[in-house]
Amino acid sequence: MVVLTGVNKHFGDLHVLRDIDLTIDRGEVVVVIGPSGSGKSTLCRTINRLETFETGSITIDGKPLPGAGRELAELRADVGMVFQSFNLFAHKTILDNVTLGPTTVRKTPRDAAEARAMELLDRVGVAHQAEKFPAQLSGGQQQRVAIARSLAMDPKVMLFDEPTSALDPEMITEVLDVMVGLATDGMTMVVVTHEMGFARKAAHRVVFMADGQIIEENDPEGFFTAPRSDRAKDFLSKILAH
């Protein structure tokens, strides 16, 4: 579904992605972890071209990533993205936030878009909040709305960039539960997160990054119980010690 080949990206003198090769199969959940500054978020944002890259190639569902214009807009409709900040439109109701994409980009009739939006809001547990505005919801509820908004576009792949890092602890679980449900349903997902419990539970594969490189990748059991690289061992010893 997603193939990155020899991808390189610089921010000035900083080489943030170094020769990234990564293939994500349809229906696969890949969790990307690593220390701060390792390039995880940049990798995620490059997949739907929120960040450009200098060399290499990225294809999604067999098509090369377009540079700009209508083709890029169409690609972004196929690639859902959930950020750490919820990015909801403050002046629109929850229902309007979720129907905006399908009605404007997909040209879905309003009635059908609203019916689908209510299904998705029910799925993430906030259908009863549909007529409220984002500021009236908790952070966890807003993030679940953001997930529903992405799902309303019927994306081929979902990208999550540290979706729980701005949330209070009790809200993290409610968002991760929705994400586990998506994984169980077979959604192709790339998840950048610090939540190791989610990685163990929902990932098919864990990708460990450091210094802009993929250092190792493995299934969760193999990675967490027997990391192969010194960098991964050091990283896990620090985060699993608490």
Tab-separated table of N, CA and C in Angstrom, residues 7-170:
chain	number	residue	atom	x	y	z
A	7	VAL	N	14.472	7.285	0.430
A	7	VAL	CA	13.988	8.648	0.679
A	7	VAL	C	14.971	9.414	1.568
A	8	ASN	N	15.348	10.607	1.108
A	8	ASN	CA	16.221	11.500	1.871
A	8	ASN	C	15.562	12.859	2.022
A	9	LYS	N	15.746	13.453	3.198
A	9	LYS	CA	15.162	14.758	3.497
A	9	LYS	C	16.116	15.543	4.397
A	10	HIS	N	16.341	16.804	4.036
A	10	HIS	CA	17.151	17.700	4.860
A	10	HIS	C	16.315	18.878	5.338
A	11	PHE	N	16.588	19.360	6.536
A	11	PHE	CA	16.178	20.693	6.968
A	11	PHE	C	17.475	21.484	7.095
A	12	GLY	N	17.818	22.253	6.072
A	12	GLY	CA	19.113	22.935	6.090
A	12	GLY	C	20.238	21.909	6.108
A	13	ASP	N	21.125	22.037	7.093
A	13	ASP	CA	22.244	21.093	7.209
A	13	ASP	C	21.851	19.795	7.904
A	14	LEU	N	20.648	19.774	8.451
A	14	LEU	CA	20.230	18.594	9.227
A	14	LEU	C	19.641	17.531	8.302
A	15	HIS	N	20.231	16.356	8.308
A	15	HIS	CA	19.794	15.236	7.457
A	15	HIS	C	18.778	14.420	8.252
A	16	VAL	N	17.482	14.736	8.087
A	16	VAL	CA	16.471	14.173	8.988
A	16	VAL	C	15.940	12.816	8.544
A	17	LEU	N	15.994	12.514	7.265
A	17	LEU	CA	15.655	11.173	6.768
A	17	LEU	C	16.804	10.694	5.893
A	18	ARG	N	17.363	9.537	6.244
A	18	ARG	CA	18.542	9.031	5.554
A	18	ARG	C	18.239	7.697	4.867
A	19	ASP	N	18.108	7.750	3.553
A	19	ASP	CA	17.948	6.517	2.770
A	19	ASP	C	16.886	5.584	3.364
A	20	ILE	N	15.672	6.120	3.526
A	20	ILE	CA	14.599	5.340	4.134
A	20	ILE	C	14.002	4.377	3.119
A	21	ASP	N	14.033	3.086	3.432
A	21	ASP	CA	13.336	2.045	2.670
A	21	ASP	C	12.298	1.417	3.596
A	22	LEU	N	11.025	1.500	3.198
A	22	LEU	CA	9.963	0.966	4.057
A	22	LEU	C	8.776	0.585	3.192
A	23	THR	N	8.272	-0.623	3.382
A	23	THR	CA	7.083	-1.087	2.672
A	23	THR	C	6.005	-1.442	3.684
A	24	ILE	N	4.813	-0.885	3.492
A	24	ILE	CA	3.688	-1.146	4.386
A	24	ILE	C	2.604	-1.821	3.561
A	25	ASP	N	2.244	-3.023	3.956
A	25	ASP	CA	1.266	-3.803	3.204
A	25	ASP	C	-0.159	-3.351	3.518
A	26	ARG	N	-1.060	-3.665	2.607
A	26	ARG	CA	-2.473	-3.371	2.833
A	26	ARG	C	-2.946	-4.078	4.112
A	27	GLY	N	-3.609	-3.338	4.980
A	27	GLY	CA	-4.124	-3.917	6.215
A	27	GLY	C	-3.106	-4.054	7.331
A	28	GLU	N	-1.886	-3.596	7.093
A	28	GLU	CA	-0.832	-3.727	8.100
A	28	GLU	C	-0.817	-2.496	9.015
A	29	VAL	N	-0.521	-2.731	10.294
A	29	VAL	CA	-0.345	-1.650	11.262
A	29	VAL	C	1.140	-1.582	11.610
A	30	VAL	N	1.768	-0.469	11.214
A	30	VAL	CA	3.191	-0.266	11.481
A	30	VAL	C	3.325	0.866	12.503
A	31	VAL	N	3.956	0.558	13.627
A	31	VAL	CA	4.185	1.559	14.665
A	31	VAL	C	5.642	2.002	14.595
A	32	VAL	N	5.846	3.318	14.484
A	32	VAL	CA	7.189	3.888	14.380
A	32	VAL	C	7.558	4.505	15.728
A	33	ILE	N	8.644	4.035	16.319
A	33	ILE	CA	9.070	4.561	17.609
A	33	ILE	C	10.549	4.958	17.532
A	34	GLY	N	10.987	5.679	18.547
A	34	GLY	CA	12.380	6.108	18.587
A	34	GLY	C	12.498	7.382	19.402
A	35	PRO	N	13.726	7.787	19.714
A	35	PRO	CA	13.938	8.988	20.513
A	35	PRO	C	13.484	10.247	19.782
A	36	SER	N	13.276	11.322	20.539
A	36	SER	CA	12.918	12.612	19.933
A	36	SER	C	13.992	13.025	18.933
A	37	GLY	N	13.542	13.603	17.799
A	37	GLY	CA	14.498	14.047	16.795
A	37	GLY	C	15.016	12.958	15.887
A	38	SER	N	14.391	11.777	15.956
A	38	SER	CA	14.883	10.663	15.140
A	38	SER	C	14.327	10.679	13.722
A	39	GLY	N	13.341	11.555	13.453
A	39	GLY	CA	12.764	11.638	12.108
A	39	GLY	C	11.412	10.981	11.965
A	40	LYS	N	10.843	10.511	13.069
A	40	LYS	CA	9.570	9.771	13.013
A	40	LYS	C	8.438	10.607	12.403
A	41	SER	N	8.227	11.802	12.967
A	41	SER	CA	7.129	12.646	12.495
A	41	SER	C	7.370	13.107	11.058
A	42	THR	N	8.618	13.409	10.724
A	42	THR	CA	8.940	13.822	9.357
A	42	THR	C	8.624	12.691	8.380
A	43	LEU	N	8.953	11.473	8.761
A	43	LEU	CA	8.625	10.308	7.932
A	43	LEU	C	7.123	10.245	7.686
A	44	CYS	N	6.352	10.379	8.742
A	44	CYS	CA	4.896	10.308	8.649
A	44	CYS	C	4.356	11.408	7.734
A	45	ARG	N	4.856	12.620	7.900
A	45	ARG	CA	4.370	13.761	7.136
A	45	ARG	C	4.827	13.723	5.678
A	46	THR	N	5.905	13.009	5.408
A	46	THR	CA	6.388	12.881	4.033
A	46	THR	C	5.470	11.977	3.216
A	47	ILE	N	4.817	11.027	3.876
A	47	ILE	CA	3.996	10.053	3.152
A	47	ILE	C	2.808	10.731	2.455
A	48	ASN	N	2.279	11.825	3.014
A	48	ASN	CA	1.223	12.531	2.262
A	48	ASN	C	1.686	13.910	1.807
A	49	ARG	N	2.992	14.068	1.746
A	49	ARG	CA	3.676	15.242	1.193
A	49	ARG	C	3.367	16.529	1.941
A	50	LEU	N	3.076	16.432	3.223
A	50	LEU	CA	3.094	17.635	4.053
A	50	LEU	C	4.527	18.134	4.184
A	51	GLU	N	5.479	17.194	4.057
A	51	GLU	CA	6.897	17.547	3.929
A	51	GLU	C	7.379	17.053	2.568
A	52	THR	N	8.166	17.855	1.887
A	52	THR	CA	8.773	17.394	0.647
A	52	THR	C	10.018	16.567	0.976
A	53	PHE	N	10.544	15.884	-0.028
A	53	PHE	CA	11.798	15.146	0.161
A	53	PHE	C	12.648	15.338	-1.085
A	54	GLU	N	13.973	15.163	-0.924
A	54	GLU	CA	14.876	15.509	-2.025
A	54	GLU	C	15.110	14.359	-3.001
A	55	THR	N	15.412	13.198	-2.458
A	55	THR	CA	15.697	12.055	-3.338
A	55	THR	C	14.925	10.841	-2.866
A	56	GLY	N	14.779	9.882	-3.787
A	56	GLY	CA	14.024	8.675	-3.481
A	56	GLY	C	12.618	8.760	-4.060
A	57	SER	N	11.801	7.773	-3.729
A	57	SER	CA	10.431	7.738	-4.252
A	57	SER	C	9.476	7.207	-3.192
A	58	ILE	N	8.221	7.647	-3.305
A	58	ILE	CA	7.143	7.138	-2.453
A	58	ILE	C	5.967	6.824	-3.358
A	59	THR	N	5.418	5.628	-3.224
A	59	THR	CA	4.193	5.284	-3.941
A	59	THR	C	3.125	4.890	-2.926
A	60	ILE	N	1.887	5.222	-3.266
A	60	ILE	CA	0.737	4.841	-2.451
A	60	ILE	C	-0.246	4.116	-3.342
A	61	ASP	N	-0.532	2.877	-2.985
A	61	ASP	CA	-1.415	2.020	-3.778
A	61	ASP	C	-0.950	1.960	-5.228
A	62	GLY	N	0.378	1.901	-5.404
A	62	GLY	CA	0.967	1.723	-6.720
A	62	GLY	C	1.208	3.000	-7.513
A	63	LYS	N	0.756	4.144	-6.975
A	63	LYS	CA	0.914	5.406	-7.707
A	63	LYS	C	1.991	6.262	-7.053
A	64	PRO	N	2.879	6.865	-7.858
A	64	PRO	CA	3.892	7.764	-7.285
A	64	PRO	C	3.241	8.970	-6.622
A	65	LEU	N	3.869	9.438	-5.571
A	65	LEU	CA	3.377	10.615	-4.846
A	65	LEU	C	3.449	11.838	-5.753
A	66	PRO	N	2.300	12.488	-6.049
A	66	PRO	CA	2.341	13.651	-6.931
A	66	PRO	C	2.938	14.866	-6.221
A	67	GLY	N	3.428	15.822	-7.019
A	67	GLY	CA	4.102	16.983	-6.451
A	67	GLY	C	3.167	18.068	-5.976
A	68	ALA	N	2.073	18.291	-6.703
A	68	ALA	CA	1.206	19.422	-6.357
A	68	ALA	C	-0.108	19.279	-7.120
A	69	GLY	N	-0.991	20.259	-6.903
A	69	GLY	CA	-2.202	20.386	-7.696
A	69	GLY	C	-3.278	19.378	-7.350
A	70	ARG	N	-4.164	19.156	-8.326
A	70	ARG	CA	-5.335	18.317	-8.116
A	70	ARG	C	-4.950	16.887	-7.723
A	71	GLU	N	-3.901	16.357	-8.361
A	71	GLU	CA	-3.502	14.978	-8.054
A	71	GLU	C	-3.075	14.839	-6.596
A	72	LEU	N	-2.383	15.855	-6.080
A	72	LEU	CA	-1.968	15.809	-4.676
A	72	LEU	C	-3.189	15.889	-3.762
A	73	ALA	N	-4.151	16.723	-4.112
A	73	ALA	CA	-5.373	16.823	-3.316
A	73	ALA	C	-6.119	15.494	-3.296
A	74	GLU	N	-6.146	14.820	-4.451
A	74	GLU	CA	-6.814	13.513	-4.517
A	74	GLU	C	-6.081	12.492	-3.657
A	75	LEU	N	-4.755	12.534	-3.697
A	75	LEU	CA	-3.975	11.618	-2.866
A	75	LEU	C	-4.264	11.869	-1.393
A	76	ARG	N	-4.288	13.134	-0.993
A	76	ARG	CA	-4.514	13.441	0.418
A	76	ARG	C	-5.898	12.994	0.870
A	77	ALA	N	-6.847	12.948	-0.066
A	77	ALA	CA	-8.170	12.428	0.276
A	77	ALA	C	-8.105	10.937	0.589
A	78	ASP	N	-7.137	10.248	0.001
A	78	ASP	CA	-6.977	8.800	0.223
A	78	ASP	C	-6.110	8.475	1.435
A	79	VAL	N	-5.441	9.496	1.978
A	79	VAL	CA	-4.525	9.278	3.098
A	79	VAL	C	-4.992	10.116	4.281
A	80	GLY	N	-5.617	9.459	5.264
A	80	GLY	CA	-6.074	10.172	6.446
A	80	GLY	C	-4.905	10.521	7.342
A	81	MET	N	-4.985	11.677	8.021
A	81	MET	CA	-3.892	12.090	8.906
A	81	MET	C	-4.482	12.627	10.202
A	82	VAL	N	-3.974	12.098	11.311
A	82	VAL	CA	-4.393	12.571	12.629
A	82	VAL	C	-3.151	13.063	13.365
A	83	PHE	N	-3.180	14.320	13.797
A	83	PHE	CA	-2.022	14.968	14.419
A	83	PHE	C	-2.166	14.982	15.942
A	84	GLN	N	-1.107	15.442	16.617
A	84	GLN	CA	-1.232	15.588	18.065
A	84	GLN	C	-2.175	16.730	18.413
A	85	SER	N	-2.189	17.805	17.608
A	85	SER	CA	-3.202	18.845	17.790
A	85	SER	C	-4.379	18.482	16.890
A	86	PHE	N	-5.570	18.710	17.352
A	86	PHE	CA	-6.742	18.081	16.722
A	86	PHE	C	-7.111	18.746	15.405
A	87	ASN	N	-6.747	20.048	15.247
A	87	ASN	CA	-6.972	20.762	13.982
A	87	ASN	C	-8.430	20.744	13.529
A	88	LEU	N	-9.353	20.766	14.473
A	88	LEU	CA	-10.770	20.886	14.109
A	88	LEU	C	-11.099	22.361	13.858
A	89	PHE	N	-12.107	22.592	13.017
A	89	PHE	CA	-12.549	23.972	12.776
A	89	PHE	C	-13.383	24.437	13.964
A	90	ALA	N	-12.888	25.434	14.689
A	90	ALA	CA	-13.510	25.847	15.951
A	90	ALA	C	-14.912	26.413	15.755
A	91	HIS	N	-15.164	27.026	14.586
A	91	HIS	CA	-16.442	27.695	14.363
A	91	HIS	C	-17.491	26.772	13.744
A	92	LYS	N	-17.140	25.495	13.545
A	92	LYS	CA	-18.092	24.540	12.977
A	92	LYS	C	-18.446	23.474	14.017
A	93	THR	N	-19.675	22.967	13.948
A	93	THR	CA	-20.064	21.903	14.865
A	93	THR	C	-19.257	20.633	14.573
A	94	ILE	N	-19.342	19.708	15.510
A	94	ILE	CA	-18.669	18.413	15.326
A	94	ILE	C	-19.161	17.740	14.047
A	95	LEU	N	-20.478	17.744	13.838
A	95	LEU	CA	-21.042	17.117	12.639
A	95	LEU	C	-20.517	17.799	11.376
A	96	ASP	N	-20.476	19.142	11.382
A	96	ASP	CA	-19.984	19.866	10.205
A	96	ASP	C	-18.498	19.604	9.952
A	97	ASN	N	-17.718	19.450	11.025
A	97	ASN	CA	-16.304	19.129	10.865
A	97	ASN	C	-16.119	17.808	10.123
A	98	VAL	N	-16.983	16.842	10.435
A	98	VAL	CA	-16.826	15.500	9.850
A	98	VAL	C	-17.393	15.435	8.428
A	99	THR	N	-18.408	16.245	8.127
A	99	THR	CA	-19.019	16.186	6.787
A	99	THR	C	-18.326	17.097	5.773
A	100	LEU	N	-17.493	18.018	6.237
A	100	LEU	CA	-16.899	19.012	5.337
A	100	LEU	C	-16.089	18.367	4.207
A	101	GLY	N	-15.209	17.427	4.545
A	101	GLY	CA	-14.379	16.778	3.533
A	101	GLY	C	-15.188	16.022	2.492
A	102	PRO	N	-16.062	15.104	2.936
A	102	PRO	CA	-16.848	14.342	1.957
A	102	PRO	C	-17.712	15.214	1.043
A	103	THR	N	-18.310	16.298	1.579
A	103	THR	CA	-19.197	17.110	0.740
A	103	THR	C	-18.412	18.001	-0.223
A	104	THR	N	-17.235	18.505	0.208
A	104	THR	CA	-16.494	19.425	-0.657
A	104	THR	C	-15.511	18.710	-1.577
A	105	VAL	N	-14.844	17.677	-1.070
A	105	VAL	CA	-13.817	16.994	-1.865
A	105	VAL	C	-14.397	15.816	-2.635
A	106	ARG	N	-15.162	14.981	-1.941
A	106	ARG	CA	-15.739	13.788	-2.585
A	106	ARG	C	-17.066	14.086	-3.280
A	107	LYS	N	-17.630	15.296	-3.055
A	107	LYS	CA	-18.932	15.683	-3.627
A	107	LYS	C	-20.048	14.739	-3.180
A	108	THR	N	-19.941	14.253	-1.958
A	108	THR	CA	-20.980	13.397	-1.386
A	108	THR	C	-22.204	14.250	-1.059
A	109	PRO	N	-23.412	13.787	-1.414
A	109	PRO	CA	-24.615	14.551	-1.041
A	109	PRO	C	-24.686	14.755	0.474
A	110	ARG	N	-25.219	15.898	0.878
A	110	ARG	CA	-25.230	16.277	2.293
A	110	ARG	C	-25.893	15.206	3.176
A	111	ASP	N	-27.043	14.702	2.748
A	111	ASP	CA	-27.750	13.711	3.567
A	111	ASP	C	-26.893	12.471	3.794
A	112	ALA	N	-26.272	12.001	2.721
A	112	ALA	CA	-25.437	10.799	2.832
A	112	ALA	C	-24.216	11.069	3.698
A	113	ALA	N	-23.631	12.259	3.540
A	113	ALA	CA	-22.450	12.613	4.335
A	113	ALA	C	-22.797	12.681	5.817
A	114	GLU	N	-23.965	13.247	6.133
A	114	GLU	CA	-24.367	13.350	7.545
A	114	GLU	C	-24.664	11.979	8.134
A	115	ALA	N	-25.313	11.114	7.354
A	115	ALA	CA	-25.610	9.767	7.847
A	115	ALA	C	-24.313	9.005	8.139
A	116	ARG	N	-23.366	9.111	7.232
A	116	ARG	CA	-22.069	8.449	7.422
A	116	ARG	C	-21.324	9.059	8.611
A	117	ALA	N	-21.371	10.378	8.733
A	117	ALA	CA	-20.698	11.056	9.845
A	117	ALA	C	-21.258	10.590	11.180
A	118	MET	N	-22.570	10.462	11.276
A	118	MET	CA	-23.174	10.014	12.542
A	118	MET	C	-22.773	8.572	12.862
A	119	GLU	N	-22.682	7.736	11.825
A	119	GLU	CA	-22.187	6.360	12.033
A	119	GLU	C	-20.793	6.378	12.639
A	120	LEU	N	-19.925	7.224	12.059
A	120	LEU	CA	-18.524	7.273	12.512
A	120	LEU	C	-18.405	7.900	13.890
A	121	LEU	N	-19.189	8.942	14.144
A	121	LEU	CA	-19.163	9.558	15.475
A	121	LEU	C	-19.659	8.569	16.532
A	122	ASP	N	-20.642	7.755	16.150
A	122	ASP	CA	-21.113	6.708	17.061
A	122	ASP	C	-20.016	5.675	17.299
A	123	ARG	N	-19.308	5.345	16.242
A	123	ARG	CA	-18.234	4.352	16.344
A	123	ARG	C	-17.126	4.805	17.303
A	124	VAL	N	-16.821	6.115	17.288
A	124	VAL	CA	-15.768	6.611	18.182
A	124	VAL	C	-16.333	7.141	19.498
A	125	GLY	N	-17.652	6.978	19.679
A	125	GLY	CA	-18.244	7.245	20.988
A	125	GLY	C	-18.613	8.686	21.276
A	126	VAL	N	-18.807	9.502	20.252
A	126	VAL	CA	-19.159	10.916	20.505
A	126	VAL	C	-20.367	11.381	19.683
A	127	ALA	N	-21.218	10.450	19.254
A	127	ALA	CA	-22.375	10.839	18.439
A	127	ALA	C	-23.283	11.815	19.186
A	128	HIS	N	-23.349	11.678	20.503
A	128	HIS	CA	-24.222	12.554	21.299
A	128	HIS	C	-23.693	13.991	21.365
A	129	GLN	N	-22.472	14.220	20.859
A	129	GLN	CA	-21.872	15.558	20.878
A	129	GLN	C	-21.941	16.238	19.509
A	130	ALA	N	-22.680	15.671	18.588
A	130	ALA	CA	-22.610	16.094	17.178
A	130	ALA	C	-22.910	17.571	16.960
A	131	GLU	N	-23.803	18.152	17.769
A	131	GLU	CA	-24.195	19.550	17.550
A	131	GLU	C	-23.357	20.535	18.354
A	132	LYS	N	-22.414	20.032	19.128
A	132	LYS	CA	-21.546	20.909	19.915
A	132	LYS	C	-20.376	21.414	19.064
A	133	PHE	N	-19.655	22.378	19.612
A	133	PHE	CA	-18.459	22.904	18.964
A	133	PHE	C	-17.219	22.303	19.634
A	134	PRO	N	-16.092	22.238	18.909
A	134	PRO	CA	-14.903	21.575	19.470
A	134	PRO	C	-14.520	22.032	20.879
A	135	ALA	N	-14.619	23.327	21.157
A	135	ALA	CA	-14.199	23.830	22.473
A	135	ALA	C	-15.043	23.273	23.615
A	136	GLN	N	-16.209	22.732	23.294
A	136	GLN	CA	-17.081	22.175	24.331
A	136	GLN	C	-16.736	20.716	24.645
A	137	LEU	N	-15.788	20.140	23.938
A	137	LEU	CA	-15.406	18.740	24.129
A	137	LEU	C	-14.052	18.648	24.819
A	138	SER	N	-13.823	17.531	25.485
A	138	SER	CA	-12.506	17.274	26.073
A	138	SER	C	-11.494	16.986	24.964
A	139	GLY	N	-10.217	17.016	25.329
A	139	GLY	CA	-9.180	16.710	24.342
A	139	GLY	C	-9.337	15.327	23.745
A	140	GLY	N	-9.659	14.359	24.583
A	140	GLY	CA	-9.837	12.992	24.088
A	140	GLY	C	-11.000	12.886	23.118
A	141	GLN	N	-12.090	13.607	23.437
A	141	GLN	CA	-13.242	13.607	22.534
A	141	GLN	C	-12.899	14.287	21.212
A	142	GLN	N	-12.169	15.398	21.285
A	142	GLN	CA	-11.788	16.094	20.056
A	142	GLN	C	-10.907	15.217	19.178
A	143	GLN	N	-10.005	14.469	19.790
A	143	GLN	CA	-9.135	13.608	19.000
A	143	GLN	C	-9.933	12.478	18.353
A	144	ARG	N	-10.946	11.978	19.053
A	144	ARG	CA	-11.791	10.943	18.455
A	144	ARG	C	-12.608	11.517	17.297
A	145	VAL	N	-13.036	12.774	17.419
A	145	VAL	CA	-13.707	13.440	16.293
A	145	VAL	C	-12.741	13.564	15.111
A	146	ALA	N	-11.483	13.910	15.394
A	146	ALA	CA	-10.489	14.039	14.323
A	146	ALA	C	-10.299	12.706	13.596
A	147	ILE	N	-10.347	11.606	14.341
A	147	ILE	CA	-10.244	10.282	13.713
A	147	ILE	C	-11.470	10.024	12.839
A	148	ALA	N	-12.653	10.342	13.369
A	148	ALA	CA	-13.885	10.153	12.588
A	148	ALA	C	-13.847	10.996	11.316
A	149	ARG	N	-13.325	12.224	11.434
A	149	ARG	CA	-13.237	13.105	10.264
A	149	ARG	C	-12.348	12.481	9.188
A	150	SER	N	-11.236	11.906	9.581
A	150	SER	CA	-10.365	11.237	8.601
A	150	SER	C	-11.051	10.024	7.983
A	151	LEU	N	-11.740	9.246	8.814
A	151	LEU	CA	-12.413	8.042	8.316
A	151	LEU	C	-13.547	8.383	7.347
A	152	ALA	N	-14.144	9.573	7.504
A	152	ALA	CA	-15.264	9.966	6.643
A	152	ALA	C	-14.855	10.052	5.178
A	153	MET	N	-13.562	10.210	4.925
A	153	MET	CA	-13.069	10.274	3.546
A	153	MET	C	-12.793	8.881	2.973
A	154	ASP	N	-13.090	7.836	3.740
A	154	ASP	CA	-12.801	6.458	3.312
A	154	ASP	C	-11.362	6.309	2.828
A	155	PRO	N	-10.397	6.645	3.677
A	155	PRO	CA	-8.999	6.622	3.248
A	155	PRO	C	-8.486	5.199	3.040
A	156	LYS	N	-7.477	5.087	2.190
A	156	LYS	CA	-6.817	3.796	1.977
A	156	LYS	C	-5.804	3.509	3.076
A	157	VAL	N	-5.276	4.576	3.661
A	157	VAL	CA	-4.280	4.421	4.726
A	157	VAL	C	-4.469	5.574	5.705
A	158	MET	N	-4.215	5.300	6.989
A	158	MET	CA	-4.313	6.334	8.027
A	158	MET	C	-2.933	6.559	8.636
A	159	LEU	N	-2.554	7.826	8.754
A	159	LEU	CA	-1.301	8.214	9.391
A	159	LEU	C	-1.623	8.883	10.726
A	160	PHE	N	-0.978	8.427	11.774
A	160	PHE	CA	-1.171	9.025	13.099
A	160	PHE	C	0.178	9.546	13.588
A	161	ASP	N	0.260	10.855	13.808
A	161	ASP	CA	1.510	11.451	14.282
A	161	ASP	C	1.360	11.834	15.757
A	162	GLU	N	1.808	10.941	16.628
A	162	GLU	CA	1.734	11.134	18.086
A	162	GLU	C	0.344	11.634	18.501
A	163	PRO	N	-0.693	10.855	18.194
A	163	PRO	CA	-2.074	11.334	18.393
A	163	PRO	C	-2.467	11.506	19.861
A	164	THR	N	-1.712	10.938	20.788
A	164	THR	CA	-2.098	11.036	22.201
A	164	THR	C	-1.151	11.905	23.018
A	165	SER	N	-0.138	12.495	22.397
A	165	SER	CA	0.898	13.162	23.189
A	165	SER	C	0.415	14.458	23.843
A	166	ALA	N	-0.693	15.031	23.340
A	166	ALA	CA	-1.204	16.263	23.939
A	166	ALA	C	-2.337	15.993	24.930
A	167	LEU	N	-2.587	14.723	25.226
A	167	LEU	CA	-3.752	14.361	26.037
A	167	LEU	C	-3.379	14.020	27.471
A	168	ASP	N	-4.338	14.259	28.360
A	168	ASP	CA	-4.186	13.796	29.743
A	168	ASP	C	-4.249	12.271	29.767
A	169	PRO	N	-3.615	11.652	30.781
A	169	PRO	CA	-3.530	10.186	30.814
A	169	PRO	C	-4.869	9.470	30.669
A	170	GLU	N	-5.917	9.976	31.330
A	170	GLU	CA	-7.193	9.243	31.266
A	170	GLU	C	-7.830	9.336	29.886
